[in-house]
Backbone as a ProteinNet text record, in pm:
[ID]
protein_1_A
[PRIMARY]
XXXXXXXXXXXXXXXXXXXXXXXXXXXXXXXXXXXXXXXXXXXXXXXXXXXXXXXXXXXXXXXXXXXXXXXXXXXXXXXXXXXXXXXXXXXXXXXXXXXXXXXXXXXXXXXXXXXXXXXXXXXXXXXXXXXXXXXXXXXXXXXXXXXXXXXXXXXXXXXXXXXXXXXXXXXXXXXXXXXXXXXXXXXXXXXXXXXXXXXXXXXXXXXXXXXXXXXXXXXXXXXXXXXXXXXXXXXXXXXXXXXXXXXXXXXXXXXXXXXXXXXXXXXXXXXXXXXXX
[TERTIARY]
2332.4	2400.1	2550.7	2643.4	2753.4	2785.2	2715.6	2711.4	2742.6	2621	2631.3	2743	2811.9	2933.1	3064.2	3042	3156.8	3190.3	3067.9	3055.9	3112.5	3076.1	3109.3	3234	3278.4	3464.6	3510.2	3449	3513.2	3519	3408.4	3418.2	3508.4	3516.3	3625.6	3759.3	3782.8	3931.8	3978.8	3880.6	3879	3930.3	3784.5	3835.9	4009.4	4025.3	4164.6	4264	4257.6	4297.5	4374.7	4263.2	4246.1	4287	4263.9	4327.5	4490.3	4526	4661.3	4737.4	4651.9	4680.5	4730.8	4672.3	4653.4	4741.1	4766.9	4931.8	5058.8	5006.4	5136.8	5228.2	5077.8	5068.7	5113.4	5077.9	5084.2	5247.3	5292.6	5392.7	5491.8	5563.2	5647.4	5615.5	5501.6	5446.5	5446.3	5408.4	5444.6	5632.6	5687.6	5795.8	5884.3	5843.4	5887.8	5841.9	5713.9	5688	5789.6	5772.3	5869.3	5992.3	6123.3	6182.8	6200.1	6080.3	6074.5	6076.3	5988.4	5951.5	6073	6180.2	6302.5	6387.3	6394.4	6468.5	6461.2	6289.9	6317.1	6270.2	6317.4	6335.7	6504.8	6558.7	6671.4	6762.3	6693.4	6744.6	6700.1	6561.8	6486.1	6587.6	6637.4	6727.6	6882.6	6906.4	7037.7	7051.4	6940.8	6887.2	6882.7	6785.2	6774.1	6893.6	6976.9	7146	7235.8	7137.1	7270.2	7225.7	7086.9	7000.1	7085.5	7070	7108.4	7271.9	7323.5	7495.8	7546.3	7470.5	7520.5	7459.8	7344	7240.5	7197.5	7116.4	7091.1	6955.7	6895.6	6746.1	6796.7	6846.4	6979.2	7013.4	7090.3	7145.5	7035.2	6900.9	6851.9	6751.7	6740.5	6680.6	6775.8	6873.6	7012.7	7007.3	6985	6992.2	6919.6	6798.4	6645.6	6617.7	6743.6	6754.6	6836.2	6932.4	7093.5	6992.7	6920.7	6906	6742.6	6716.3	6571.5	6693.3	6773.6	6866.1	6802.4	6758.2	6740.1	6856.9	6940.3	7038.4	7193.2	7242.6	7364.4	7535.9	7597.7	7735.2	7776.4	7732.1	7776.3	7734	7638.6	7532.2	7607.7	7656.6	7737	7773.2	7951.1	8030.2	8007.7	7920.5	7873	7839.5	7732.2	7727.2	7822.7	7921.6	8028.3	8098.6	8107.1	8174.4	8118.9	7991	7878.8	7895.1	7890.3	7887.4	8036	7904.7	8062.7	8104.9	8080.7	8165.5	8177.8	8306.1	8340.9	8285.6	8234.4	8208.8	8050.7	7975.3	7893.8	7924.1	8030.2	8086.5	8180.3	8203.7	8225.2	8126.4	7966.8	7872.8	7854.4	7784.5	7758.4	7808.6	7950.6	7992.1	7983.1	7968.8	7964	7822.3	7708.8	7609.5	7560.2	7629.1	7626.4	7697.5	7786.3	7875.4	7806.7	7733.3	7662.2	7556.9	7484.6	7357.3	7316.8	7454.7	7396	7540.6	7455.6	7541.6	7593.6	7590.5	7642.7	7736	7830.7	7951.7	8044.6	8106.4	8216	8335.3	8468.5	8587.5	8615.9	8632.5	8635.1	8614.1	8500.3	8367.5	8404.7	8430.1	8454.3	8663.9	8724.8	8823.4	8826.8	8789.7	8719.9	8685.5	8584.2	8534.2	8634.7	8680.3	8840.3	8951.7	8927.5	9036.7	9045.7	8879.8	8812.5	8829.8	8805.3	8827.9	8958.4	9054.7	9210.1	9220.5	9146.4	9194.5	9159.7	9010.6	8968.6	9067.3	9116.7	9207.8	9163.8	9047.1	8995.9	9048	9054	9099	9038.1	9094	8985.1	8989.9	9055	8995.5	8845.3	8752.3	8637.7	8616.6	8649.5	8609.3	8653.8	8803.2	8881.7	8793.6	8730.1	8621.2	8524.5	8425.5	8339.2	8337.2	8439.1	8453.4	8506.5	8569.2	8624.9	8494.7	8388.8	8226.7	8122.4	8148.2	8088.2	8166.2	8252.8	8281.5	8252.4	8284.1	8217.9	8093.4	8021	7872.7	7827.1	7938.2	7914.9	7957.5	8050.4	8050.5	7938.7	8012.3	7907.8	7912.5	7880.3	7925.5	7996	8104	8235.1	8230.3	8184.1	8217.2	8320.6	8396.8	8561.2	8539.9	8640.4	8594.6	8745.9	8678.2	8804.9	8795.3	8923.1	8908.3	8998.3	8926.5	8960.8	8946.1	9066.3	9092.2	9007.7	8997.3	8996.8	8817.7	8719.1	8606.7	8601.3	8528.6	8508.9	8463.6	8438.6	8306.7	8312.7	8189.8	8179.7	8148.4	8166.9	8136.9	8117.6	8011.5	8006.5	8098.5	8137.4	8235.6	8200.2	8191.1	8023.8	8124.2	8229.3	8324.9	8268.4	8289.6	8210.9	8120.1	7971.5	7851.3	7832.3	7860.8	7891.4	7897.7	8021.5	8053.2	7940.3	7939.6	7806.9	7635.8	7628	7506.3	7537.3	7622.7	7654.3	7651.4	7733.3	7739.9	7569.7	7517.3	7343.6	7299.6	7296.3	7220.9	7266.8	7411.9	7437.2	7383	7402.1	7351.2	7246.1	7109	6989.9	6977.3	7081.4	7022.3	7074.8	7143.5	7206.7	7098.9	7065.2	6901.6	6814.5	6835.4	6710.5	6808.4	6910.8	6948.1	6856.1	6838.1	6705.9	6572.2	6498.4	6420.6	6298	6255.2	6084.7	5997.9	5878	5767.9	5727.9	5856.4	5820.1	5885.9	5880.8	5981.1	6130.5	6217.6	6337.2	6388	6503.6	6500.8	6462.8	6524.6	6520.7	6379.2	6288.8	6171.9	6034.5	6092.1	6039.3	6016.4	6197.1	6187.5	6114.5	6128.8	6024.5	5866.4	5874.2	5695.4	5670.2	5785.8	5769.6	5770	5813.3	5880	5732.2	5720.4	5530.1	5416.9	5372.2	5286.1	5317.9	5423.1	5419.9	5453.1	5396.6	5433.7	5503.7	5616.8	5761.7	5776.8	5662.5	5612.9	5662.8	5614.2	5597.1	5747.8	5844.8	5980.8	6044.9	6094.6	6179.4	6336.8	6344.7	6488	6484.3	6501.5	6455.5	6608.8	6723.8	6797.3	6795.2	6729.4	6721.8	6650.7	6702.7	6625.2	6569.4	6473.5	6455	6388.7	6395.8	6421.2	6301	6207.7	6062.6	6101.4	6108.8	6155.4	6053.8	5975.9	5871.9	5874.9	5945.9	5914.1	5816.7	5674.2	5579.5	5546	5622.9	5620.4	5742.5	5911.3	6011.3	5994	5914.1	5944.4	5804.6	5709.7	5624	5660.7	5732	5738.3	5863.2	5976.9	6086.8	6100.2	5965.1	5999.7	5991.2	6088.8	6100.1	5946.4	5917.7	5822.7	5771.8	5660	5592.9	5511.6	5515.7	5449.5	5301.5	5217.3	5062.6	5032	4925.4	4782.3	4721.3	4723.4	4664.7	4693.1	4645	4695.8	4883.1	4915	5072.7	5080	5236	5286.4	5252.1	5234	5247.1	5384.7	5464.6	5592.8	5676	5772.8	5881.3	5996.1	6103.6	6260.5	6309.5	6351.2	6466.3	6614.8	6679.7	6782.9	6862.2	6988.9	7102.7	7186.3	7323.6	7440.4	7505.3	7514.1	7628.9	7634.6	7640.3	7572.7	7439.8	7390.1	7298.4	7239.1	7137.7	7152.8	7019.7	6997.3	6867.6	6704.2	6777.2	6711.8	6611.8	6684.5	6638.5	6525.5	6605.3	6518.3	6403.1	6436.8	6232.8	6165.9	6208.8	6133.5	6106.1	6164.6	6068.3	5996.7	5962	5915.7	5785	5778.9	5681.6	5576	5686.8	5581.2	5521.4	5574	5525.3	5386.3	5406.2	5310.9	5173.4	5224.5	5084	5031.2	5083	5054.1	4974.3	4982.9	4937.9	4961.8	5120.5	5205.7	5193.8	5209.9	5257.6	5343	5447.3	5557.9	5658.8	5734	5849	6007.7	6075.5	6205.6	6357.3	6387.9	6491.2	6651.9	6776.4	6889.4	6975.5	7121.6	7199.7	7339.9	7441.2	7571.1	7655.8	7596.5	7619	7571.4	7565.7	7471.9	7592.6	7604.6	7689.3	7629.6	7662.2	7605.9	7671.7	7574	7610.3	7788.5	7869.9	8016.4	8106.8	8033.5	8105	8132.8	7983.2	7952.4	8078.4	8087.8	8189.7	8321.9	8337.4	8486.8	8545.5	8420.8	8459	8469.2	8396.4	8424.1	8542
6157.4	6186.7	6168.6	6248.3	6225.1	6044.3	5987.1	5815	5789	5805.2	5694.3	5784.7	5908.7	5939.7	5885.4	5821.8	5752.6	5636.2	5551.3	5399.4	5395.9	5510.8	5488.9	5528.3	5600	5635.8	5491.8	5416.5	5307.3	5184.9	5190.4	5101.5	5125.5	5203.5	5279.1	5246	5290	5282.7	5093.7	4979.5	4888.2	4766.3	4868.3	4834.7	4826.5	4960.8	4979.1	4941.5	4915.5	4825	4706.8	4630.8	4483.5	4465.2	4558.5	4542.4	4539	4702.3	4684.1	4592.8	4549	4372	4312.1	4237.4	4144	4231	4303.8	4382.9	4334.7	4342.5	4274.6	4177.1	4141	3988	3897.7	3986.3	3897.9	3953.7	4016.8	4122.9	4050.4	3916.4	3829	3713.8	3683.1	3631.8	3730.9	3831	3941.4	3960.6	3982.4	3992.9	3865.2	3743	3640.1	3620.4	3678.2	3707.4	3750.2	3896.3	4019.1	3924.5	3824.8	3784.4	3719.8	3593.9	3519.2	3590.7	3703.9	3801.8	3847.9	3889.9	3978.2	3837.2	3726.5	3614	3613.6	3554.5	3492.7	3634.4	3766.8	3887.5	3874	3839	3838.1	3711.3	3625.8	3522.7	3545.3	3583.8	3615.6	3714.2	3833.7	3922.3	3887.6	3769.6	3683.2	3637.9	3568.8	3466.6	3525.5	3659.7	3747.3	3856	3893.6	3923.9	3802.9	3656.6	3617	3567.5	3519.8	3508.4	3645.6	3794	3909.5	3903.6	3833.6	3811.3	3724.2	3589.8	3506	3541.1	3596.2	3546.6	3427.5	3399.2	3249.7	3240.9	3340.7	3342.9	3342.2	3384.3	3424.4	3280.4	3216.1	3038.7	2958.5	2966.8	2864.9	2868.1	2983.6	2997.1	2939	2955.8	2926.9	2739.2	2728.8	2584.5	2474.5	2548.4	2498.9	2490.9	2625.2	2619.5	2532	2551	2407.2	2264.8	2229.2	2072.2	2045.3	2181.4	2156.8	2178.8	2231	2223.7	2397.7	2455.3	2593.7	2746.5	2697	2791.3	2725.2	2829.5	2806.1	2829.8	2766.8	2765.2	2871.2	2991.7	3128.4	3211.3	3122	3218.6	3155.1	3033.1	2942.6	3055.1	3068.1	3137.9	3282.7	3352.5	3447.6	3458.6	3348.6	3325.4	3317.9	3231.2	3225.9	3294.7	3422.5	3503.7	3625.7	3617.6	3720.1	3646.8	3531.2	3444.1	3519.5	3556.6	3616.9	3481.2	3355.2	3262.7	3186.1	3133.3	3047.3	2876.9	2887.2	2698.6	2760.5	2833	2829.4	2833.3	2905.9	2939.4	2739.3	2675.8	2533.9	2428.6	2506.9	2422.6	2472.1	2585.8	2582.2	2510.8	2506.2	2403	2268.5	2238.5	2104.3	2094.3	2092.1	2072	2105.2	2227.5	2222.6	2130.9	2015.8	1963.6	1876.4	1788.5	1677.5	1682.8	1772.5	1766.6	1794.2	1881.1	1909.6	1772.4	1782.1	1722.4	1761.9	1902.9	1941.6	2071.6	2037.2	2096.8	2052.5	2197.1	2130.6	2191.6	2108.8	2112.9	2251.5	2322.4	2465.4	2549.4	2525.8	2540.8	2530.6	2417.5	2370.4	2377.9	2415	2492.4	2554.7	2654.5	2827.1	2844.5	2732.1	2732.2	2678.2	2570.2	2523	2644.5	2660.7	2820	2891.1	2960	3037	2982.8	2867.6	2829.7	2832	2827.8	2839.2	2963.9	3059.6	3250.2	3260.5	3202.8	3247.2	3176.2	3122.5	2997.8	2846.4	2793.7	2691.4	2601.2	2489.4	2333.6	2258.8	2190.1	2132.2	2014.4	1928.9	1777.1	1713.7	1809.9	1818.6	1831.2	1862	1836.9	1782.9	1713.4	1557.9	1469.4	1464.1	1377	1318.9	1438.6	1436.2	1360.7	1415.9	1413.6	1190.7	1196.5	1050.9	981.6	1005.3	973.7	981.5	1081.8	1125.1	980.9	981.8	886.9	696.3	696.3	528.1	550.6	653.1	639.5	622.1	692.4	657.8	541.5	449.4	310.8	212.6	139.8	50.9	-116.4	-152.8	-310.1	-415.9	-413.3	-479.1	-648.4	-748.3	-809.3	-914.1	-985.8	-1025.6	-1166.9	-1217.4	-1374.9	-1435.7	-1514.1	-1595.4	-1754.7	-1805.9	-1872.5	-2011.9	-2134.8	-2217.2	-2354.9	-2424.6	-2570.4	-2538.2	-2414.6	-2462.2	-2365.3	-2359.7	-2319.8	-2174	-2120.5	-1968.8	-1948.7	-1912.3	-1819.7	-1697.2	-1635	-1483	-1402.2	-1343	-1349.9	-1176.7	-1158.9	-1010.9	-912.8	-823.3	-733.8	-666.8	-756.1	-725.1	-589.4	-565.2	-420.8	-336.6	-318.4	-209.5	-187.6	-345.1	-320	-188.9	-249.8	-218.6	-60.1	-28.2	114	200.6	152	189.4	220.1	128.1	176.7	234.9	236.7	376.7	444.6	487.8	652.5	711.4	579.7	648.1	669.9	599.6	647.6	808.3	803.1	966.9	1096.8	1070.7	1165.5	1138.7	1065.5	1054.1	1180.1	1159.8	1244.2	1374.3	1421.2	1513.8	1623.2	1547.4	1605.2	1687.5	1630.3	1642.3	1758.5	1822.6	1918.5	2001.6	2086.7	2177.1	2114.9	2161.2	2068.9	2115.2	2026.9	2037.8	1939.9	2002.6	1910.6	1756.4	1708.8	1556.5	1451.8	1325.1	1245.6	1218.1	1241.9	1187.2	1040.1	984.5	846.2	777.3	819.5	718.2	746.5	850.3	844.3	735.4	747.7	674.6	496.5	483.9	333	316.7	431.6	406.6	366.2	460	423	286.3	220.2	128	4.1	-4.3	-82	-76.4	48.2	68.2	28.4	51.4	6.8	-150.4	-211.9	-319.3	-343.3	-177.9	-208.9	-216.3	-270.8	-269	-250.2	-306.9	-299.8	-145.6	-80.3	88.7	158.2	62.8	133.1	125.9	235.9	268.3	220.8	160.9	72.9	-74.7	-131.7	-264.2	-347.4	-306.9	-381.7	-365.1	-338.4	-321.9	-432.2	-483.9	-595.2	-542.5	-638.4	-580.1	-744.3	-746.5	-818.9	-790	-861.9	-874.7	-979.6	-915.3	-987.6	-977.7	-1138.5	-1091.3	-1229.2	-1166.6	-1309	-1426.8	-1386.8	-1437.6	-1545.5	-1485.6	-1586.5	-1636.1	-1645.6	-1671.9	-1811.7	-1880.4	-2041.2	-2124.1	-2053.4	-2064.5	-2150.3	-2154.3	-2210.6	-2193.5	-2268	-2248.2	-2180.2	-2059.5	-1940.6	-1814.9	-1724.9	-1585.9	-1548.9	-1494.3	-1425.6	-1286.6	-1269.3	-1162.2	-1092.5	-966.2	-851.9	-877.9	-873.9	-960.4	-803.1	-790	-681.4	-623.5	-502.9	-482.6	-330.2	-237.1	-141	-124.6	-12.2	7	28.6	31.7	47.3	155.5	215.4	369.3	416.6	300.9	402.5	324.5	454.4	372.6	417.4	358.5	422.9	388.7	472.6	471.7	519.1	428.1	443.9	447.1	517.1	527	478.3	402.8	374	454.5	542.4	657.6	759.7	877.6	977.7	1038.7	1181.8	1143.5	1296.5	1341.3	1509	1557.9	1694.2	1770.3	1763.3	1788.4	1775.9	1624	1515.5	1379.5	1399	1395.1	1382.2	1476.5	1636.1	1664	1603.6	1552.5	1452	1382	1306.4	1173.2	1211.8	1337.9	1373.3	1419.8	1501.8	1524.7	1443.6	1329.1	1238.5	1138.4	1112.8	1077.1	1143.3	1273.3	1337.8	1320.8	1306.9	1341.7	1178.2	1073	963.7	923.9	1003	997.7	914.2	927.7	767.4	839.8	824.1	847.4	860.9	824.9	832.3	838.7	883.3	852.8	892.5	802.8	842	826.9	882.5	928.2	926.6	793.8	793.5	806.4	852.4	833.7	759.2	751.4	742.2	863.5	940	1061.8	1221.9	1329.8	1424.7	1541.6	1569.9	1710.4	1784.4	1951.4	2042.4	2066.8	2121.4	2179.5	2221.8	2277.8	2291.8	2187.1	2111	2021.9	1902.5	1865.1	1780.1	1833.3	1943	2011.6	1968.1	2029.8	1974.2	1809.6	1710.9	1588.1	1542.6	1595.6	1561.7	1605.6
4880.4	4754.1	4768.4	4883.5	4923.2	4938.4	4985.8	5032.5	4902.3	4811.7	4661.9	4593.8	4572.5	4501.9	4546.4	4730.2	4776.9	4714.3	4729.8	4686	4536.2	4454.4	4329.5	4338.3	4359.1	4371.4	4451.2	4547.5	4571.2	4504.2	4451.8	4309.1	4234.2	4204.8	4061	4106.3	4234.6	4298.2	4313.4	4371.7	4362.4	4231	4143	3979.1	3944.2	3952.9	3901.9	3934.2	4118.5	4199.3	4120.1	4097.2	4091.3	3934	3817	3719.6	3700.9	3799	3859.7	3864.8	3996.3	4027.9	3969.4	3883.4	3760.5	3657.9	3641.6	3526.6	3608.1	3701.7	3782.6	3802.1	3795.9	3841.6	3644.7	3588.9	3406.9	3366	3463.2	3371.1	3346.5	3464.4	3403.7	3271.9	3293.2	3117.2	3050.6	3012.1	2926	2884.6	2980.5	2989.3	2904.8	2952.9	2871.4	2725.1	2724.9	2553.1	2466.1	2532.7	2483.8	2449.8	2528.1	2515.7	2395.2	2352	2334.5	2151.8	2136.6	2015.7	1973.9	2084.8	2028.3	1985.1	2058.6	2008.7	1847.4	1836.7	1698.5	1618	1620.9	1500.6	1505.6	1628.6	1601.6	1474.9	1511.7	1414.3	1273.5	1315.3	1154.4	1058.7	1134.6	1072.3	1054.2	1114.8	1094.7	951.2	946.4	857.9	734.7	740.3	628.3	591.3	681.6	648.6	546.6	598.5	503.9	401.9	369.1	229.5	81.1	154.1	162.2	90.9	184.8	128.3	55.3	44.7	13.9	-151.4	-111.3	-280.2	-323.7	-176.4	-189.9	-290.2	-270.4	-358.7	-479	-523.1	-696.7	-731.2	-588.1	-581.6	-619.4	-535.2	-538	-693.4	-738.5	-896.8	-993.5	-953.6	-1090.6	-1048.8	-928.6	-948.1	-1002.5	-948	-1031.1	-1207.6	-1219	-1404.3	-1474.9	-1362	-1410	-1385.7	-1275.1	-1304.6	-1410.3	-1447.2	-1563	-1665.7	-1710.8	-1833.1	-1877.2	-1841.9	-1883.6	-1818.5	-1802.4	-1778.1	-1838.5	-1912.4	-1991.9	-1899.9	-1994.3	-1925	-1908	-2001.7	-1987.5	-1863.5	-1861.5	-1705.3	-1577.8	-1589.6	-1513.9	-1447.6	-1542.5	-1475.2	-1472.2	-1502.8	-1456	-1318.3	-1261	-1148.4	-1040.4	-1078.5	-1002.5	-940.6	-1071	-1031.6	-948.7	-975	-851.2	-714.2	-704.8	-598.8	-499.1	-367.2	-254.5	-170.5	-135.7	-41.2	-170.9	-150.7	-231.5	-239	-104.5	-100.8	-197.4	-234.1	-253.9	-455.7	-483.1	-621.4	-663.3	-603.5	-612.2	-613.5	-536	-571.3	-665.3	-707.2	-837.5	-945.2	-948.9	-1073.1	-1077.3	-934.1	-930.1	-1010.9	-956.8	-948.4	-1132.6	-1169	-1327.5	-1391.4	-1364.5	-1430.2	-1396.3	-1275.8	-1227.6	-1313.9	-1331.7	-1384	-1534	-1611.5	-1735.9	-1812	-1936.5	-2011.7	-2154.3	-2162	-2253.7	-2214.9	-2132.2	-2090.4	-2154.6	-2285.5	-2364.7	-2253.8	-2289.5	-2189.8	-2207.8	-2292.8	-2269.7	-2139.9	-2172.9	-2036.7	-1910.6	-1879.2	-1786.2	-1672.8	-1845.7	-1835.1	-1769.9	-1768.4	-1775.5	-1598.5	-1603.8	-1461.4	-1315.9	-1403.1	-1329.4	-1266.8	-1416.9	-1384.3	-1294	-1303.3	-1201.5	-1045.9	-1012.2	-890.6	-848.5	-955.7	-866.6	-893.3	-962.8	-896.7	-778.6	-742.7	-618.3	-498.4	-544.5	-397.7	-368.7	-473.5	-401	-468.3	-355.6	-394.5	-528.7	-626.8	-750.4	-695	-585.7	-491.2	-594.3	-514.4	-551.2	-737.8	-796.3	-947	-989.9	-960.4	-1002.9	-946.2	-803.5	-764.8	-864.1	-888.9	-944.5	-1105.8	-1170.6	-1222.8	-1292.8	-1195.9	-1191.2	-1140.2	-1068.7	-1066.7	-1161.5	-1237.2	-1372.3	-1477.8	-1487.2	-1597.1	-1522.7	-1402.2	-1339.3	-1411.2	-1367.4	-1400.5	-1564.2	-1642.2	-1775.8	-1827	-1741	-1826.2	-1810.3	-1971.4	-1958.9	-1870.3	-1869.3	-1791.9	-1903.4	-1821.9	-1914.3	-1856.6	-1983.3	-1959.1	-1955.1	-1885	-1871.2	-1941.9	-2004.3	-2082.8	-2005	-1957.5	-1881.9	-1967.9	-2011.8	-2090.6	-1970.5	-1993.4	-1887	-1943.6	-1974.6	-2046.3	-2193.9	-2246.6	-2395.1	-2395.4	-2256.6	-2274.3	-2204.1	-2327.1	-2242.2	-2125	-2021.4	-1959.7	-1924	-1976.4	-1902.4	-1830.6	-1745.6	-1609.3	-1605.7	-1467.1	-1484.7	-1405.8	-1483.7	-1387.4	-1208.1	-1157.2	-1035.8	-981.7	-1005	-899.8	-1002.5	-1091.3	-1213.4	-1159.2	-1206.4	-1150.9	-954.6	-903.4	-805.8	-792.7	-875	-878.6	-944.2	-1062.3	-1142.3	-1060.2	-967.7	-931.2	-806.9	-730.1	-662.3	-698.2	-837.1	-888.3	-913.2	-965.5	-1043.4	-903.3	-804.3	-692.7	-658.8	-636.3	-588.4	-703.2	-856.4	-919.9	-940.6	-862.5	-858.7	-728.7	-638.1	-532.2	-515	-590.7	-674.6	-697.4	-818.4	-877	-792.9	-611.6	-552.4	-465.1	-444.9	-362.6	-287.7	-418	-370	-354.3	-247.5	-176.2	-298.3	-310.2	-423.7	-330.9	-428.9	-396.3	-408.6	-407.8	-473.8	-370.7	-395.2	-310.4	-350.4	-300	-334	-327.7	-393.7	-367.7	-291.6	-180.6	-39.9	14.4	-0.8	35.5	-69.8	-216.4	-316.9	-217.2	-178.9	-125.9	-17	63.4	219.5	139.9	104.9	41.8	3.1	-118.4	-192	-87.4	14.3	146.3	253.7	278.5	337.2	295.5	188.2	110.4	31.3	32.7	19.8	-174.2	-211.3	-363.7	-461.5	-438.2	-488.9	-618.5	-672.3	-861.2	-897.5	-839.4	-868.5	-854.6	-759.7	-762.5	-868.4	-879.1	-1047.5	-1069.4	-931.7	-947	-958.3	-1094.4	-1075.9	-1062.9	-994.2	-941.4	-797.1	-766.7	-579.8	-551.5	-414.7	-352.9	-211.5	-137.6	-8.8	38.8	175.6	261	375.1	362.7	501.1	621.9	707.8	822.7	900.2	978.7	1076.4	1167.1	1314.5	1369.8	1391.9	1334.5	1336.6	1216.9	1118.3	967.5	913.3	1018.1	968.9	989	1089.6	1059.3	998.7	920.9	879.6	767.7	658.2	542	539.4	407.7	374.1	260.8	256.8	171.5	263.6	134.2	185.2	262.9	389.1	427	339.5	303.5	251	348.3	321.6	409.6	368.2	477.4	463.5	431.2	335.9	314.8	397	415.1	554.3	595.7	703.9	702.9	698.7	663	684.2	847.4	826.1	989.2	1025.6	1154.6	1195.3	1231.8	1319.2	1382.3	1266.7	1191.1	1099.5	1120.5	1128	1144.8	1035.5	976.7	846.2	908.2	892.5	861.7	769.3	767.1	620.4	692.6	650.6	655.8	600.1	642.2	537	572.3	443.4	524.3	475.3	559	555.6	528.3	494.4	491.9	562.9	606.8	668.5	521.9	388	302.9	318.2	300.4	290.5	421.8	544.8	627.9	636.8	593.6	603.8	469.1	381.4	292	328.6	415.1	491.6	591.6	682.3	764.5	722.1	588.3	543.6	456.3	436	298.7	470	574.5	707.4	730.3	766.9	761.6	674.3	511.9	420.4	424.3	514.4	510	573.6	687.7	839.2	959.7	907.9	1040.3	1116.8	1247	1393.2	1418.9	1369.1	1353.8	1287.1	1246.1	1136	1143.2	1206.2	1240.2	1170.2	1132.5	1018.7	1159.2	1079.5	1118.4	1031.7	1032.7	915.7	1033.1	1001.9	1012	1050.6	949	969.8	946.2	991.7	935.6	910.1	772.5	768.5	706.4	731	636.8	529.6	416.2	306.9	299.2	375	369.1	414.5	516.4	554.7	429.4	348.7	237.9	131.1	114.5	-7.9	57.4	195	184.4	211	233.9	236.5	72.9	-13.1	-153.9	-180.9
[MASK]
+++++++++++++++++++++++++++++++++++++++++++++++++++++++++++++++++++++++++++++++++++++++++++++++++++++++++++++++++++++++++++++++++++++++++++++++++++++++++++++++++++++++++++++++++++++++++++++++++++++++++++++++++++++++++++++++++++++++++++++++++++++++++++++++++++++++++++++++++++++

């Protein structure tokens, strides 16, 4: 009886042993958990301090109302003036002055105003503003008159200017990130799939390059039928933003490339973008 109450106390002692053990033995993976858990509550509560201060949830509703046209000029500067950082009280107007079109000068007075109580530069709304009107002309054409015969020729620096401006207050529109594609993702698609018909810019051109069919004929090469590419690099010449690129990362994704790699010229954030305007 004494024998088998030993064996079992040595079992028991063994057991606990060896679980011991093994706590021991796990406690630096545990330990790096723990780390790894306090990291991201720490950022999480960074993150949510400044949602918290800024009133970005407040921001990003008022913006969604300014570019559907359901929030008024009065709510504007209301906003503005709740708004605690100022680069964030300068987007707002921008982005209401970009996007709505029934801002009488009053209005916009008012809001002007407001930005030089707070201290800020108007750079930025003489900008805009001198962009807002390129974009509203129309295409002027010049009559050059030569030995007696007209010709008229197109203003191509206008042109020029003109569809720069529509491209930027196309992408304007798309600040706040939605569920849809934004320009430059519209063209990746239209450029992938081969179906250019479907792009909604019918002054854009594009260019199929394939060493396999450039000395084939003395016509432009066409992209053959067939599956799309998997690995794609987009690049911008310009600049370039975090928004655009998870739009192309994600319309990558619902496509099912392998790849999809997004370059710009340049990448600035949201303050940096305000103070280069």
């Amino acid at each position: 009886m004494d024998d088998l109450e030993s064996d079992e106390t040595v079992s028991l002692l063994s057991d606990a042993t060896a679980k011991l053990t093994s706590t021991v033995g796990s406690l630096p993976e545990l330990l790096e958990k723990k780390r790894l858990i306090d990291l991201h509550t720490t950022v999480a509560t960074a993150i949510l301090n400044q949602i918290k201060q800024r009133k970005l949830d407040v921001l990003f509703e008022a913006e969604e109302k300014i570019m559907n046209g359901l929030l008024s000029n009065a709510s504007v500067i209301e906003l503005m003036r709740q708004s605690s950082v100022h680069e964030d009280t300068l987007r707002i107007m921008l982005i209401n002055y970009l996007c709505s079109s029934n801002t009488s000068k009053n209005e916009l007075k008012e809001q002007a105003d407001y930005l030089k109580e707070i201290g800020m530069d108007d750079a930025a709304v003489k900008y805009v503003k001198q962009l807002r009107s390129i974009s509203n002309m129309s295409l002027n054409r010049v009559t050059n008159d030569y030995s007696g015969g007209g010709i008229k020729t197109d203003n191509m620096f206008s042109n020029l200017l003109n569809r720069g401006s529509q491209l930027f207050m196309e992408g304007v529109k798309n600040l706040v990130p939605k569920k849809h594609n934004l320009p430059l993702t519209k063209m990746v698609d239209a450029i992938i799939t081969g179906n250019l018909q479907c792009y909604s810019r019918s002054d854009a051109e594009f260019r199929y390059y394939d060493p396999k069919l450039m000395h084939s004929s003395g016509k432009e090469p066409q992209r053959a039928r067939g599956n799309p590419p998997q690995d794609v690099i987009v690049f911008v010449i310009g600049g370039g933003n975090y928004v655009e690129y998870q739009n192309v990362v994600d319309y990558g994704k619902s496509k099912g490339l392998a790849r999809i790699t997004y370059g710009c010229t340049e990448l600035v954030n949201p303050k940096q973008f305000v103070e280069q305007v």
